[in-house]
Coordinates of C-alpha atoms in Angstrom, one line a residue:
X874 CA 36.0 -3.3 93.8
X875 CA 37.3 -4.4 90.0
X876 CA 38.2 -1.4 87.5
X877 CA 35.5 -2.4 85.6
X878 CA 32.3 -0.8 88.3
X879 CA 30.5 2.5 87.3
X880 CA 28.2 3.7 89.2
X881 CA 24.8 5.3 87.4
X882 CA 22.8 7.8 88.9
X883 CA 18.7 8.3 88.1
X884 CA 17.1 11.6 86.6
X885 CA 13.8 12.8 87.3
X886 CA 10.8 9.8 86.7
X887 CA 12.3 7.7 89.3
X888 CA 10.8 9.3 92.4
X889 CA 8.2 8.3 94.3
X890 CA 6.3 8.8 97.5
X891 CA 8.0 6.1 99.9
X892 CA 11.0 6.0 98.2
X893 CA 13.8 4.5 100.2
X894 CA 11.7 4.1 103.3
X895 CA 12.2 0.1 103.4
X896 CA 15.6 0.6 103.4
X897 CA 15.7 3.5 105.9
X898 CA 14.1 2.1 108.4
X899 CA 17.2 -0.2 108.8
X900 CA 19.9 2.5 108.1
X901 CA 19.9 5.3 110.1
X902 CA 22.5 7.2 107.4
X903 CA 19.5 7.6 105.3
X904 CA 17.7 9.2 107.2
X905 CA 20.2 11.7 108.2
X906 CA 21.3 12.7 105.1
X907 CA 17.9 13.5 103.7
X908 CA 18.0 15.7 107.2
X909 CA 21.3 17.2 105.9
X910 CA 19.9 18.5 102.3
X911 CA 16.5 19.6 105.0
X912 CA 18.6 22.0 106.7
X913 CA 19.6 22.6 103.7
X914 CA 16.6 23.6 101.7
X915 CA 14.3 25.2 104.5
X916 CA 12.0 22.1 104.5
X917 CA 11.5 18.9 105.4
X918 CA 12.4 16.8 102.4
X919 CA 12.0 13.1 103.9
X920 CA 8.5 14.0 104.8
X921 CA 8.1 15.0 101.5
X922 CA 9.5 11.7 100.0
X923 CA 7.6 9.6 102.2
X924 CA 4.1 11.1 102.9
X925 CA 3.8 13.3 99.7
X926 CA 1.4 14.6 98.5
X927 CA 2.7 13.1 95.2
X928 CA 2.0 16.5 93.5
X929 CA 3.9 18.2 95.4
X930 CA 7.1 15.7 94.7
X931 CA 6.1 15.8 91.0
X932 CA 6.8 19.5 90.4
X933 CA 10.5 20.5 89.4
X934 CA 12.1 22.1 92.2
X935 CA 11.1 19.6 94.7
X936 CA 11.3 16.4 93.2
X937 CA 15.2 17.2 91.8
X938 CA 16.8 17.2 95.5
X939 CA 14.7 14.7 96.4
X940 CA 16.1 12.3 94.1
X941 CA 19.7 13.7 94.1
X942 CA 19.3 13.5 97.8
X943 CA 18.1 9.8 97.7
X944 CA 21.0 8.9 95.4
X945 CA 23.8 10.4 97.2
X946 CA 22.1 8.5 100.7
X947 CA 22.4 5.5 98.9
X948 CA 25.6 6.4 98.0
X949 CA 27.0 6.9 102.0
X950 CA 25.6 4.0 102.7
X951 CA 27.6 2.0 99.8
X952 CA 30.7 3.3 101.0
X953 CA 29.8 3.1 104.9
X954 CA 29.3 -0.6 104.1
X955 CA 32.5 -1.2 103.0
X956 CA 31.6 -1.1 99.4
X957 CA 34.5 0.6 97.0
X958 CA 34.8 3.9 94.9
X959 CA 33.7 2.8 91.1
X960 CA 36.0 3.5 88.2
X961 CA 33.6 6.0 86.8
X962 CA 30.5 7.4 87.7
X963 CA 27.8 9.4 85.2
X964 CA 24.1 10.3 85.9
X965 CA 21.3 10.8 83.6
X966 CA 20.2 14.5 83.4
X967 CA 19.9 15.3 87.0
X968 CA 21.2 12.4 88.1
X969 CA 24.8 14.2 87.0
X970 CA 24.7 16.3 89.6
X971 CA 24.5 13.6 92.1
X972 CA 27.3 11.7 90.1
X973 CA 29.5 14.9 90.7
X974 CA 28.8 14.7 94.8
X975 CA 30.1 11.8 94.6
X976 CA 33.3 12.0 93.0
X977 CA 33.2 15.3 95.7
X978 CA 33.5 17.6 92.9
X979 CA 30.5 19.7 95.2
X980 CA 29.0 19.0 98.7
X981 CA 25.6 17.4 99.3
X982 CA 24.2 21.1 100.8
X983 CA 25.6 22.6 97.3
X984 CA 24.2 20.5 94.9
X985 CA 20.6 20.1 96.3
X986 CA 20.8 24.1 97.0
X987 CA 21.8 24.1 93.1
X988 CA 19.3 21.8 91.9
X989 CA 16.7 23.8 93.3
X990 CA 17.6 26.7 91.7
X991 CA 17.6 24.6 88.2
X992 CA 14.1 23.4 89.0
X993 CA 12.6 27.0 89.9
X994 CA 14.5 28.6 86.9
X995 CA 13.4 25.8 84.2
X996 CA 10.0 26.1 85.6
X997 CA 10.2 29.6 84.6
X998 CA 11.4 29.5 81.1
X999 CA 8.5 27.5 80.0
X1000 CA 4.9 28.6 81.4
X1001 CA 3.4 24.9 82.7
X1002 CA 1.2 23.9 79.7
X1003 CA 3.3 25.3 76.9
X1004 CA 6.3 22.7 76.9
X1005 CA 5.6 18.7 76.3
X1006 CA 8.1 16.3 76.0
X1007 CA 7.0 12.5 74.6
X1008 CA 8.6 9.4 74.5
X1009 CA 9.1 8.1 70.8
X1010 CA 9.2 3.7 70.8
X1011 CA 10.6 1.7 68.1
X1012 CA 12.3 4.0 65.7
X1013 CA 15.4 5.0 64.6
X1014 CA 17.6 7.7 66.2
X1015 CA 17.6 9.4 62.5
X1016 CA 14.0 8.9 61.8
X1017 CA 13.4 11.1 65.3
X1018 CA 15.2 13.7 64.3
X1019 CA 14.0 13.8 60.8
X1020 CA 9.9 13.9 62.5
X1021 CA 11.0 16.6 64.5
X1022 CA 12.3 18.5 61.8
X1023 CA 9.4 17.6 59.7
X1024 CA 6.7 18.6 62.6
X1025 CA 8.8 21.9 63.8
X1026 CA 6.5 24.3 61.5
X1027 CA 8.3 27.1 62.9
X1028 CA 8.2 26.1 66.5
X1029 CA 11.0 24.4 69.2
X1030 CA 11.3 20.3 69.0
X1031 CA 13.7 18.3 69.1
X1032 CA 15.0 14.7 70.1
X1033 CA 16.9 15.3 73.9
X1034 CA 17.1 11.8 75.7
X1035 CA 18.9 9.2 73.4
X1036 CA 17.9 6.4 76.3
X1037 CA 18.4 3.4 74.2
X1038 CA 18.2 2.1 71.1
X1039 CA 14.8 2.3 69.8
X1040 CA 14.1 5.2 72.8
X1041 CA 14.2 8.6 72.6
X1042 CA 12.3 11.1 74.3
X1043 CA 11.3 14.4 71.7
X1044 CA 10.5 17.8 73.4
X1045 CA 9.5 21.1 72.9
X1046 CA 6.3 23.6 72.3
X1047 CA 3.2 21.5 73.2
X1048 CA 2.3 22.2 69.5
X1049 CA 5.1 21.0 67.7
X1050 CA 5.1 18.0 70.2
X1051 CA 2.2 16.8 69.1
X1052 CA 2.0 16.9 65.6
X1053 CA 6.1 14.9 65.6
X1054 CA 4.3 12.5 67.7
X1055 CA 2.1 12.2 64.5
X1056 CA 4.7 12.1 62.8
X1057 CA 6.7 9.4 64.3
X1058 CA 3.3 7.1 64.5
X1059 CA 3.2 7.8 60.7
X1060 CA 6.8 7.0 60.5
X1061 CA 5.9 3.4 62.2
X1062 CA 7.0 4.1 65.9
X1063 CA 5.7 1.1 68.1
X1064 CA 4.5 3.7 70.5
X1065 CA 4.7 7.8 70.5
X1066 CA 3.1 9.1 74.1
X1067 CA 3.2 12.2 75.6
X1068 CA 5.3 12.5 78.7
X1069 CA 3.6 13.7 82.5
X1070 CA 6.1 16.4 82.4
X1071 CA 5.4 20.2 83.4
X1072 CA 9.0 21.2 81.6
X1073 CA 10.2 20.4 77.9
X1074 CA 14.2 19.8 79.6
X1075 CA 17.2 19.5 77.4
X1076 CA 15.4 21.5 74.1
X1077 CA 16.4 24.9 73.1
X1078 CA 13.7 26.1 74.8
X1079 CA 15.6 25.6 78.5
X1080 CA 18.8 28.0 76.9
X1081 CA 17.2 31.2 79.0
X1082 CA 17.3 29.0 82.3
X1083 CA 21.0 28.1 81.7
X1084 CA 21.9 31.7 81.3
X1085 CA 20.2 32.6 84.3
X1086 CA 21.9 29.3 86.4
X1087 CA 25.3 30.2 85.0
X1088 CA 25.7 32.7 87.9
X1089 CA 25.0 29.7 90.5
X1090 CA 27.1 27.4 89.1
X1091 CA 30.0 29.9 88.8
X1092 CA 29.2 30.8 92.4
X1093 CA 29.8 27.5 93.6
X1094 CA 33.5 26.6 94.9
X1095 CA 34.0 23.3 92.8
X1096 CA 36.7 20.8 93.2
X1097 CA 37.9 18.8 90.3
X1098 CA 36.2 15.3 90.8
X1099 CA 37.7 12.3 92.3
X1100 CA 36.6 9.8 90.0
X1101 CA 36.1 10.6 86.4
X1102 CA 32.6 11.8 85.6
X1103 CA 30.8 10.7 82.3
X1104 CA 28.9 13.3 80.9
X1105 CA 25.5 13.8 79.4
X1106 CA 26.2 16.4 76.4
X1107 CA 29.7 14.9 75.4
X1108 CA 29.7 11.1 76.4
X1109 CA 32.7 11.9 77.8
X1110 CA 35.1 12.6 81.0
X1111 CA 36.0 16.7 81.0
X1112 CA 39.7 17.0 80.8
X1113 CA 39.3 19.7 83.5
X1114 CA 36.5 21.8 85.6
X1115 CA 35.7 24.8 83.2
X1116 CA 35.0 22.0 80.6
X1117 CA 32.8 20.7 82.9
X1118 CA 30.6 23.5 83.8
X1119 CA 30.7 24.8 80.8
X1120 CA 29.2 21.2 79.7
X1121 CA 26.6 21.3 82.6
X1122 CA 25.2 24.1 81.7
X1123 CA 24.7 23.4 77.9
X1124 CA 23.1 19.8 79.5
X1125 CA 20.3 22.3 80.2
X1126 CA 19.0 22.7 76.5
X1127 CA 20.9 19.7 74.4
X1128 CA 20.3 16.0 74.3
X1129 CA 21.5 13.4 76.7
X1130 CA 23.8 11.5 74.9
X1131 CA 22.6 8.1 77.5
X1132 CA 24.0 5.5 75.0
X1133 CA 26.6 6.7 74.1
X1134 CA 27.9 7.4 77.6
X1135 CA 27.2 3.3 78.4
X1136 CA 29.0 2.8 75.2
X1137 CA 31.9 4.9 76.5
X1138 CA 32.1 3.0 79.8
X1139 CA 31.7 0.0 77.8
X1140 CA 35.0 1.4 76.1
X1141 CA 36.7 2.3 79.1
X1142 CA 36.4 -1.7 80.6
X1143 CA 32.9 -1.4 82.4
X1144 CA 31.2 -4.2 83.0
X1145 CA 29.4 -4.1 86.2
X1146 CA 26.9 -0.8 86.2
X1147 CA 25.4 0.0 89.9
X1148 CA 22.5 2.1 89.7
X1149 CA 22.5 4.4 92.8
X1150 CA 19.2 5.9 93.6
X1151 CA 15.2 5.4 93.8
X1152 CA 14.0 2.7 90.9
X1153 CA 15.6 0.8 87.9
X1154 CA 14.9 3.0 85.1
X1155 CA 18.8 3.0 84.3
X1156 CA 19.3 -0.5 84.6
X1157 CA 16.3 -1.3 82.3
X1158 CA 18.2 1.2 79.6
X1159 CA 21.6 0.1 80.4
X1160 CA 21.1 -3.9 79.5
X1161 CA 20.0 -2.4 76.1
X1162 CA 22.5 0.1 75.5
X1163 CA 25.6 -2.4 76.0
X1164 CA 25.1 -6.2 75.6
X1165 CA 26.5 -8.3 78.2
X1166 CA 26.6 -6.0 80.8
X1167 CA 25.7 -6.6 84.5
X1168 CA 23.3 -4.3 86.2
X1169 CA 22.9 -3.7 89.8
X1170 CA 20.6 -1.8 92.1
X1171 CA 21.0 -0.3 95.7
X1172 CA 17.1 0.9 96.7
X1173 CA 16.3 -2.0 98.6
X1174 CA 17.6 -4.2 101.4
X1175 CA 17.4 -7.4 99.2
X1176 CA 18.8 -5.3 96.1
X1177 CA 21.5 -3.8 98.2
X1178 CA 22.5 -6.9 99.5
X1179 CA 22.7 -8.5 96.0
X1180 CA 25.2 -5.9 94.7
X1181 CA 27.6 -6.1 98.2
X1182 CA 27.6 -9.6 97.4
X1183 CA 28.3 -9.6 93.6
X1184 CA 30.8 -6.4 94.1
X1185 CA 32.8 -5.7 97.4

């Protein structure tokens, strides 16, 4: 593979009951390694993923190994294919944690173990009905912050997903949610709509579930990663591993910095991003954030195929 692959792993939004089941039923690997994070977890995740229910998926703690554990599938089976290590790798949100099993900074039985733990603990910092996040269409970057500022009123919210130009995602108390996404319609966004999201992530409000996940991620015995990780609170690669979990942590309660990560691989030579996991809500993001990119998915058979072709 050319210096000029990154791979991009998926957050939570892209799961879905069924995920990954066309292409399992063809490659055994997947299979097993949703077994792997089962054993793993105390349950059985792939009969989660592929009979639901779909509430059940939806809530925090469940759906965050199951997508981490759908990626990093996806991921064996890239390399078991013959497919080649990427120059970088980054992942959006959650989807960094299954960028940093696969530059082998942490095993598979780790990371879902640890992302479960996130789930419960962010679950717990916000009661379910007092956080809201909302996605904010068609405005500028400044005019987001400024309608959060404006629509605070004493209260937490704040703009945490910089996904591409012209998308952020605001969130915070339900309250103060709602009256920025007044704000922002007032301010001329194309389209300001609450999110179907049981946790405000990445807003102050999520600073008492890091401190209680620092003692997990510090119990964890982490190597420094194999390929360079892009990450979501500084856009950047850590120069070494207390940077990094230092960083991971903070990811908890500040924005993901999406754009400017693309832009940093853009930098850095990349012009082939892979998206490695359920859906293509990266790829649509990713053709906005950097012109002339080319964007690849691995979730199907046909898609799969497509990006062995373009890339090995």
């Amino acid at each position: 593979m050319p210096m000029t692959t990154a791979f991009v792993f998926p957050g939570q939004g892209s799961q879905s009951v069924g995920m990954l089941g066309e292409i399992a039923a063809q490659q055994r690997l997947v299979v097993d390694t949703f077994g792997e994070a089962s054993d793993a977890l105390g349950y059985d995740l792939w009969a989660l993923v592929q009979q639901g229910p779909e509430e059940q998926l939806n809530r925090t703690d469940k759906t965050q190994p199951a997508i981490l554990t759908a990626s990093v599938a996806l991921w064996r089976l890239w390399l078991s294919e013959g497919g080649a290590r990427p120059a970088y790798v980054a992942g959006h949100s959650l989807g960094e944690y299954s960028a940093l099993v696969a530059a082998e900074a942490l095993t598979l039985v780790q990371a879902v173990r640890l992302v479960e733990c996130r789930g419960q603990l962010m679950q717990q910092a916000v009661p379910e009905g007092e956080g809201a996040m909302a996605a904010i269409l068609g405005l500028d970057d400044v005019d987001v912050i400024g309608a959060c500022a404006e629509a605070a009123d004493g209260e937490v919210v704040s703009a945490v997903n910089f996904n591409a130009p012209g998308q952020v995602v605001i969130a915070g108390s339900a309250g103060a949610v709602a009256r920025a996404i007044e704000v922002c319609k007032a301010r001329g966004a194309k389209r300001a709509m609450p999110l179907p999201v049981s946790v405000p992530s990445h807003c102050e409000l999520m600073r008492p579930a890091a401190e209680r996940f620092a003692d997990a991620v510090t119990e964890i015995d982490w190597r420094m990663p194999t390929i360079p990780v892009v990450q979501n609170v500084s856009a950047a690669v850590a120069p070494e591993l207390e940077t990094l979990k230092r960083d991971l942590l903070a990811q908890l309660y500040n924005p993901v910095r999406w754009v400017e990560s693309m832009e940093y691989l853009a930098r850095q030579g990349a012009t082939d991003l892979v998206e490695c996991g359920p859906g293509k809500v990266l790829s649509g993001l990713n053709k906005r954030c950097v012109k002339g990119v080319a964007t690849h998915n691995l979730d199907t058979t046909d898609s799969f195929a497509a990006a062995r072709a373009a890339l090995v």
